[in-house]
XYZ file of C-alpha atoms in Angstrom:
452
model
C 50.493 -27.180 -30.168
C 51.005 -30.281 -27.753
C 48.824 -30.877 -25.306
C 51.830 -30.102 -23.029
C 52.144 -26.090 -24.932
C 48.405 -25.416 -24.671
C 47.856 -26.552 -20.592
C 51.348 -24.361 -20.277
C 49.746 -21.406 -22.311
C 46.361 -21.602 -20.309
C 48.517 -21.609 -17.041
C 50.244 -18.659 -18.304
C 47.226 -16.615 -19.161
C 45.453 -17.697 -16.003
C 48.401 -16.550 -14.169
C 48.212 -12.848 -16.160
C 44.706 -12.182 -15.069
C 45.095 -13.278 -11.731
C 47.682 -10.496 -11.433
C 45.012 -7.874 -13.271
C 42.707 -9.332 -10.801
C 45.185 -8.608 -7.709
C 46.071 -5.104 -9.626
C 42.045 -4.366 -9.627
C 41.508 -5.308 -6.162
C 44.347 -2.885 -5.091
C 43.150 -0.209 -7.125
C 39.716 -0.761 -4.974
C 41.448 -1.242 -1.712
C 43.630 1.922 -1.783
C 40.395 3.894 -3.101
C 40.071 6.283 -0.108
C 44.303 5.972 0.426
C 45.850 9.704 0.377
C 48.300 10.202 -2.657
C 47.358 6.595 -4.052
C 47.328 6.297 -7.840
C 45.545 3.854 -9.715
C 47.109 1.314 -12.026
C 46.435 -1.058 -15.046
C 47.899 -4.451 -15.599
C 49.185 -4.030 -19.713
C 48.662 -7.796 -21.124
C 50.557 -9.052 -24.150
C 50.827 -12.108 -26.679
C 54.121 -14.428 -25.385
C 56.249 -15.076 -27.857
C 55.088 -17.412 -30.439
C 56.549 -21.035 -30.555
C 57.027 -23.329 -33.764
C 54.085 -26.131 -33.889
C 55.487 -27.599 -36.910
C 58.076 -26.840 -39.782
C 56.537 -22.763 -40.742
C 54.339 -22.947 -38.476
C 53.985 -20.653 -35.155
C 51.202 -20.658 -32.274
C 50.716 -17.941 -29.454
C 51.793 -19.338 -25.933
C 48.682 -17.542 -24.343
C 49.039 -13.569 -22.457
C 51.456 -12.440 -20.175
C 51.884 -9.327 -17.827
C 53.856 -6.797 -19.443
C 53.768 -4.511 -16.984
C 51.933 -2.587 -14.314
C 52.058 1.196 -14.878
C 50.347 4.425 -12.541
C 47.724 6.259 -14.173
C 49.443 9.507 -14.366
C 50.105 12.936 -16.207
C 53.107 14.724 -15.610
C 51.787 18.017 -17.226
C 48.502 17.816 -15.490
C 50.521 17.073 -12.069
C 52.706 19.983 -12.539
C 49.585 22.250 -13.581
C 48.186 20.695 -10.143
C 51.222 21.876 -8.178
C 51.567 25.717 -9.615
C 47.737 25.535 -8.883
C 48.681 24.250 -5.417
C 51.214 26.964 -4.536
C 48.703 29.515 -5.547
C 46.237 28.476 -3.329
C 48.586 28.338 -0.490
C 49.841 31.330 -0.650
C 46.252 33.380 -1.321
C 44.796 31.779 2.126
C 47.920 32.941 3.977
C 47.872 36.149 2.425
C 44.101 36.336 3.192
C 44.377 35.060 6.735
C 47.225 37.666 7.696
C 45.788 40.878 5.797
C 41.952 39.491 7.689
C 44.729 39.850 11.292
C 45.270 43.489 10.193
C 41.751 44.467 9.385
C 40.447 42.971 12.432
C 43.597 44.790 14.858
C 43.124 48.365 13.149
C 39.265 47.857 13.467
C 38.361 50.347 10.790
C 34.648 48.483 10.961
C 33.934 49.890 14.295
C 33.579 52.599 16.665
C 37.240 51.831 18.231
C 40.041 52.905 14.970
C 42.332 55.837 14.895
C 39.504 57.782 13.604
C 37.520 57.847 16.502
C 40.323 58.039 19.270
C 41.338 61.252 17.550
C 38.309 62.883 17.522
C 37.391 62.351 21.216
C 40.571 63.955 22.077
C 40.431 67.081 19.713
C 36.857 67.666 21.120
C 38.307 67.354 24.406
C 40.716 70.413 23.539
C 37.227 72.339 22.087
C 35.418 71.884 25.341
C 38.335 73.017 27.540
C 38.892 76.282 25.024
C 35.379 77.241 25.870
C 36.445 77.016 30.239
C 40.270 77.180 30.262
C 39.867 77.652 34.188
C 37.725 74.193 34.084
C 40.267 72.059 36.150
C 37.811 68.764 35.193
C 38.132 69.440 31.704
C 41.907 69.732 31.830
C 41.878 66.480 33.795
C 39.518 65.145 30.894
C 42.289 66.756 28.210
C 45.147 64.702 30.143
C 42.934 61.299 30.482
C 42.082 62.006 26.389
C 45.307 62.113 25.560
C 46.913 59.442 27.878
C 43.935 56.930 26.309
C 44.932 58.005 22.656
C 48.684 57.004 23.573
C 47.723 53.656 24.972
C 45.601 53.249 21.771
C 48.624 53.365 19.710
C 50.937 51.956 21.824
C 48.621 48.715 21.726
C 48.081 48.953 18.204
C 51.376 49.204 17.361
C 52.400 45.924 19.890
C 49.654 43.671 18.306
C 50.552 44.594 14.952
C 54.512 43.952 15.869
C 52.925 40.280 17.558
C 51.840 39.209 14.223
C 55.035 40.240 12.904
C 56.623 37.947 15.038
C 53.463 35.267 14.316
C 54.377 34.956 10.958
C 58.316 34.775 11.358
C 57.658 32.088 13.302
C 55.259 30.341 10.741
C 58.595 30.928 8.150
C 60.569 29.100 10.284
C 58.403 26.264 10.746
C 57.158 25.965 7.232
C 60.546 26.508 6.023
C 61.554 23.603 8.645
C 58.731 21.205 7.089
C 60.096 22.256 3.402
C 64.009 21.305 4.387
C 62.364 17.288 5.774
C 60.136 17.052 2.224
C 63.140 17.979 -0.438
C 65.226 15.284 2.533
C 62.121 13.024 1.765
C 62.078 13.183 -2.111
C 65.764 12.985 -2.636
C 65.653 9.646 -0.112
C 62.894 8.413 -1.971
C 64.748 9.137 -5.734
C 67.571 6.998 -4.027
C 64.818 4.238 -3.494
C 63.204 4.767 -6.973
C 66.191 4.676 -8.679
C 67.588 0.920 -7.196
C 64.364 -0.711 -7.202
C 63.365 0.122 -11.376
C 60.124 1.678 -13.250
C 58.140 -0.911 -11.332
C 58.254 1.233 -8.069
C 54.998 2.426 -8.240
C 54.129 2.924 -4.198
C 57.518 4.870 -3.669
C 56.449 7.326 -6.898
C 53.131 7.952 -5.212
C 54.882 8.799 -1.953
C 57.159 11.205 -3.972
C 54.100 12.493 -5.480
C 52.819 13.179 -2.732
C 56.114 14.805 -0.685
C 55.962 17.049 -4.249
C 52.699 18.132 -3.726
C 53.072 18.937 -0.056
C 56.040 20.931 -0.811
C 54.166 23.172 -3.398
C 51.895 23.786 -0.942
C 55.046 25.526 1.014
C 56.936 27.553 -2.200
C 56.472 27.122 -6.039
C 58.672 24.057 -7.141
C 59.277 22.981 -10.433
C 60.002 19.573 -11.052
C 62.631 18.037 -13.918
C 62.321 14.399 -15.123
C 66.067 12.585 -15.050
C 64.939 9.756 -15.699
C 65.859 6.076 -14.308
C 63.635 7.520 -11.783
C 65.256 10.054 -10.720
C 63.713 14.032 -10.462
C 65.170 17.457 -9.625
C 63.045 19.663 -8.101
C 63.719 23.341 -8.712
C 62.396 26.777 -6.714
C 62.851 30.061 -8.360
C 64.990 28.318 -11.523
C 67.974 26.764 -8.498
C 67.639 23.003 -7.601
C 66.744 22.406 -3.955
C 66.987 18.331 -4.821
C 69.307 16.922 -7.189
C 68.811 13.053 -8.006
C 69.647 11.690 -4.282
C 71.164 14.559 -3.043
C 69.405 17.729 -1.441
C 70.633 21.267 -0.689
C 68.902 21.979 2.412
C 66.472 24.724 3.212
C 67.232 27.111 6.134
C 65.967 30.876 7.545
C 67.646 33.734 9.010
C 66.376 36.901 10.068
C 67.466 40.129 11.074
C 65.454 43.486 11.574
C 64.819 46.647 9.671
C 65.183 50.232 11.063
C 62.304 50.169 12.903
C 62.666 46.776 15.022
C 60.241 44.765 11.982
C 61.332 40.967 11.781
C 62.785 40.647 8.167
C 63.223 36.628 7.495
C 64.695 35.025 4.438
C 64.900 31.128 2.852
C 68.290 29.656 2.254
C 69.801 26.796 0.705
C 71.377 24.654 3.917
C 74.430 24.123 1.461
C 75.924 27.480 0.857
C 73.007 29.953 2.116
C 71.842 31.478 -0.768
C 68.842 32.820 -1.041
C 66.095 30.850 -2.159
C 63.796 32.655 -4.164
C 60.118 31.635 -3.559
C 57.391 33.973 -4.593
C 53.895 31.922 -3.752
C 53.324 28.626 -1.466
C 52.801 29.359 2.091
C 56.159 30.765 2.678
C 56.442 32.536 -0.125
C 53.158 35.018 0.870
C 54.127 34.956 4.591
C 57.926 36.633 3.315
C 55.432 39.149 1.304
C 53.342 39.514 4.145
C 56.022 40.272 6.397
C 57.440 43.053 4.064
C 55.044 44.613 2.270
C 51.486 44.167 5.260
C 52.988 43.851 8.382
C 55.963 45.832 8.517
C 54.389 48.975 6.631
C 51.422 48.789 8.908
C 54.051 49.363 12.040
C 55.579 52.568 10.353
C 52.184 53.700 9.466
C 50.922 53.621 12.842
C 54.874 55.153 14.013
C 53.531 57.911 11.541
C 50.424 59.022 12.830
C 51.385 58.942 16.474
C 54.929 60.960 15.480
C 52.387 63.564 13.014
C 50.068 63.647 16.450
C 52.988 64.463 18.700
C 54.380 66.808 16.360
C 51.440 68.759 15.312
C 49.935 69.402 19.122
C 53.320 69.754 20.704
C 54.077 72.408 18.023
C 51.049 74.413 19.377
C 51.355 73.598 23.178
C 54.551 74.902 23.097
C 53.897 78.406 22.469
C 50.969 78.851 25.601
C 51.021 78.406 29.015
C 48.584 76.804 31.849
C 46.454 79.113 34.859
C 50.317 80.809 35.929
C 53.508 81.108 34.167
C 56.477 79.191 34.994
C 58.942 79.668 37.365
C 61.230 76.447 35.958
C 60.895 74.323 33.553
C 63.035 71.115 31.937
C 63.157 69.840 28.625
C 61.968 66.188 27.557
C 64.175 65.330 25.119
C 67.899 64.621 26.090
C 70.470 65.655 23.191
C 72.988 63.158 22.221
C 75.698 66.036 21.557
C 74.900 69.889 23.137
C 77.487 71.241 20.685
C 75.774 69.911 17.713
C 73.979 72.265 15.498
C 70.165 71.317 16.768
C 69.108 70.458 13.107
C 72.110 68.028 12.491
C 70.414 64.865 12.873
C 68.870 62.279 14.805
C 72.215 60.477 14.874
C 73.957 63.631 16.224
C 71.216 65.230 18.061
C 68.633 62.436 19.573
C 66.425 64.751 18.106
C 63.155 63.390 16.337
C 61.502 66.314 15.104
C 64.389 68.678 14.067
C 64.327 73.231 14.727
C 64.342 74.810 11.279
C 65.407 78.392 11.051
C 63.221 80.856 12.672
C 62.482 82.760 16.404
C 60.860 82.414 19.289
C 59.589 84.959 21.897
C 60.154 84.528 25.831
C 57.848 86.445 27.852
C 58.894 87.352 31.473
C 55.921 88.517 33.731
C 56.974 90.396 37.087
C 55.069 90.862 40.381
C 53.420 93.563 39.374
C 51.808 91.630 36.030
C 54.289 93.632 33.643
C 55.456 91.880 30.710
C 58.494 92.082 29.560
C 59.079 89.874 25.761
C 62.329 89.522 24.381
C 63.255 87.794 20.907
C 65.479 84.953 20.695
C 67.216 83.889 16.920
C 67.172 80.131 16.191
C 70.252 79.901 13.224
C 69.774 76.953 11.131
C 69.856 78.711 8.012
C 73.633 76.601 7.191
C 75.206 80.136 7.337
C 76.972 81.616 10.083
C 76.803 79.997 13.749
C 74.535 77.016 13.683
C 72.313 76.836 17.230
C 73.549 74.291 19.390
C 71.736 73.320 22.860
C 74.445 75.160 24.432
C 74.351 78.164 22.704
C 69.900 77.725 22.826
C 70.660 77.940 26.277
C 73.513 80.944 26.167
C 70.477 82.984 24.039
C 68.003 82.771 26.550
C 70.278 83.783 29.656
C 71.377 86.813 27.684
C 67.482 87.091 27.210
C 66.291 86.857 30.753
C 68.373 89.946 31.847
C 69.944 88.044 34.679
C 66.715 86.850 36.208
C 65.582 84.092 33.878
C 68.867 81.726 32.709
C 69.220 78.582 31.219
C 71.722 75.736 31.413
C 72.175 71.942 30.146
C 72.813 69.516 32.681
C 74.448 66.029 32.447
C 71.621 64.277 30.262
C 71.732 67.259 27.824
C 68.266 68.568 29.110
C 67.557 72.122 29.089
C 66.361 73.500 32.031
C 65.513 77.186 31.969
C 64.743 78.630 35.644
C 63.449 82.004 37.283
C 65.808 83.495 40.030
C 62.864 85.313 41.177
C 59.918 83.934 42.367
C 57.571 87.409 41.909
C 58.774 86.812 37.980
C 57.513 84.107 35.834
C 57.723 83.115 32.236
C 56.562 81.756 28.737
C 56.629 81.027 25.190
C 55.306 81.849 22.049
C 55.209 82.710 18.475
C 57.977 80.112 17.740
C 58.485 79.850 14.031
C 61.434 77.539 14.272
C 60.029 74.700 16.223
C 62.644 74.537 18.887
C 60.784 73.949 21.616
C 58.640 71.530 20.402
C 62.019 70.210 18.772
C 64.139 69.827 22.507
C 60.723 69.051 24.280
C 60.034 72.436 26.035
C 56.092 72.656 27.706
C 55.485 69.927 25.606
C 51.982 68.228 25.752
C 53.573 64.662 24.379
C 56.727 62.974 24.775
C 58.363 60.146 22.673
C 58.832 60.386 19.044
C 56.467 57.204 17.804
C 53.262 54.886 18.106
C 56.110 52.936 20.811
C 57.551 56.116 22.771
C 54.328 58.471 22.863
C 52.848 59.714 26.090
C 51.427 62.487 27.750
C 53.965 64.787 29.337
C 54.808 63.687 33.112
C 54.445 67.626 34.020
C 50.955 67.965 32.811
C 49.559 64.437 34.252
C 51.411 65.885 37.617
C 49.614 69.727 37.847
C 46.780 70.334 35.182
């Protein structure tokens, strides 16, 4: 080798570790840097060049290139174990909401409410005449409604808490897969030397599978797809989109689903952040709502079904129903649809007593036909049953809102009910104790909080 080859050959390897040097010094610098990965300098032999006839020397090292330290297989392990994560604290932090709103650790749940206003009803059995203890019956059972009533609104708020989390977190996902197919453009002009721009689409990948379960697909030239639920969401430089909508189940619940932004389809994500708040909202929040519509319709059902069929201190001399029927004419057991009826008659009776001036008491019979054969009852023809009952002096009618209002014509004679096997009364809202048909409609009958 000339003296010319070797000084050339020493500059040339001088130059390669200078660069390993620079490569070191960057791998210390971006130490603490978020999504940073570090790299090695690879150093190789230059070509050899002929010293004399058959006879080669080296030409010193040279950079051959300067790769990332990575592992795809460990960095898609990392991003399932991501999405998991994700999606176990949001599950956690919305089933802690529940626990913490239907306070089944303390002296304030369902539990307790209900007792205090059964043992209300105990006391007041012992004194009927006690007009404080029929004040304390109303108060029991006004509290108990406002109990569910606010349990049922801050369980519906974090119904609408985590909609609004899906929408944001689905927002964040659609500017990531934007990100990553930008940065696959980048990738893909500059070469395999692009290191910085991989770790920033390293990183956008693992921010995303913090949001839904991705799985990513080498192209290569530097290009990835990135996949949820087996469709691709980013294609090379192109992306799909990702988008929301919601509507709302029978019972008012918020029921929100990912699209693609391209054609909506449905995107389907099972863990990540938005993946447990869609679980969340289906199978937490909105069964929690018609659990708590269940007890408070079971409540108003089973003590309505009893309060029915007594009376207070006197009998009455009028009295209007609660519930408004959609359709008079309509057999009473047709249907909510029909009717406006929550809690449906079944086939039975009922007695109506009629007490005169001089405390006689007079009890007629009156058929409730739901049995599918024959005449079904209707409101109307409820109403045509107990006129023919009353002899003239107690009638009923249906006014405008398709109430029932049965009256005395004599005020020396009043009225009541009892031994109703059909559940008609209960059914139209006749001397009901509750109103409303749910945890959002309950309350203690306007006539009762009015006279005791």
């Amino acid at each position: 080798m000339s003296l010319l080859g070797a000084l050339h050959a020493g500059g040339a390897s001088l130059a390669a570790q200078q660069a390993a040097l620079q490569v070191t010094g960057n791998n210390i610098s971006n130490a603490g840097t978020a999504g940073y990965t570090r790299q090695v300098t690879n150093l190789a032999s230059m070509g050899p060049s002929e010293a004399a006839p058959g006879m080669y020397t080296g030409n010193g090292a040279g950079v051959m290139s300067i790769e990332r330290q990575v592992n795809a297989a460990v960095n898609e392990s990392l991003r399932g174990a991501t999405s998991d994560q994700a999606g176990a604290q949001t599950t956690d932090s919305v089933l802690g909401r529940l626990e913490t709103t239907f306070g089944a650790l303390n002296d304030n749940d369902f539990s307790s409410q209900l007792t205090s206003f059964f043992n209300g009803f105990s006391t007041l059995a012992n004194d009927p005449t006690n007009a404080g203890q029929r004040a304390v019956v109303i108060q029991n059972g006004t509290t108990i409604a406002g109990y569910l009533q606010q349990l049922r609104s801050q369980v519906s708020t974090i119904g609408s808490d985590v909609d609004a989390q899906i929408k944001s977190q689905a927002q964040q996902a659609d500017g990531l897969v934007k990100q990553i197919a930008g940065l696959n453009e980048q990738i893909a002009s500059v070469g395999p030397q692009a290191n910085a721009l991989m770790d920033q689409r390293d990183q956008a990948l693992t921010q995303l599978s913090q949001l839904m379960d991705i799985k990513v697909v080498d192209q290569g030239g530097g290009n990835l797809n990135v996949l949820v639920g087996g469709m691709p969401v980013v294609q090379g430089g192109t992306t799909r989109g990702v988008t929301t909508s919601s509507t709302s189940d029978a019972s008012g619940n918020l029921v929100t689903s990912v699209h693609f932004g391209d054609n909506g389809d449905t995107i389907n994500v099972s863990t990540g952040t938005l993946g447990a708040l869609m679980t969340a909202q289906t199978q937490y929040v909105a069964p929690a709502v018609g659990q708590i519509d269940a007890m408070a319709a079971g409540l108003i059902q089973a003590v309505n079904a009893i309060h029915t069929q007594g009376q207070g201190t006197a009998g009455f001399s009028t009295v209007t129903s609660t519930t408004p029927v959609t359709d008079p004419t309509a057999a009473l057991n047709a249907g909510k649809t029909a009717t406006g009826i929550s809690f449906p008659p079944t086939n039975g009776t009922f007695n109506l007593y009629m007490t005169d001036g001089s405390g006689q008491v007079t009890t007629q019979q009156i058929s409730v036909n739901l049995s599918g054969q024959g005449t079904q009852t209707s409101l109307n023809s409820l109403a045509a049953g107990i006129t023919a009952a009353g002899g003239g002096t107690v009638t009923a009618s249906v006014n405008a809102a398709g109430k029932l209002t049965v009256s005395s014509s004599d005020p020396a004679t009043t009225f009541g009910f009892g031994d109703d096997t059909s559940g008609v009364l209960a059914a139209v809202g006749i001397n009901t104790y509750f109103t409303g048909s749910d945890a959002a409609t309950i309350a203690v009958n306007p006539a009762l909080t009015a006279n005791s």
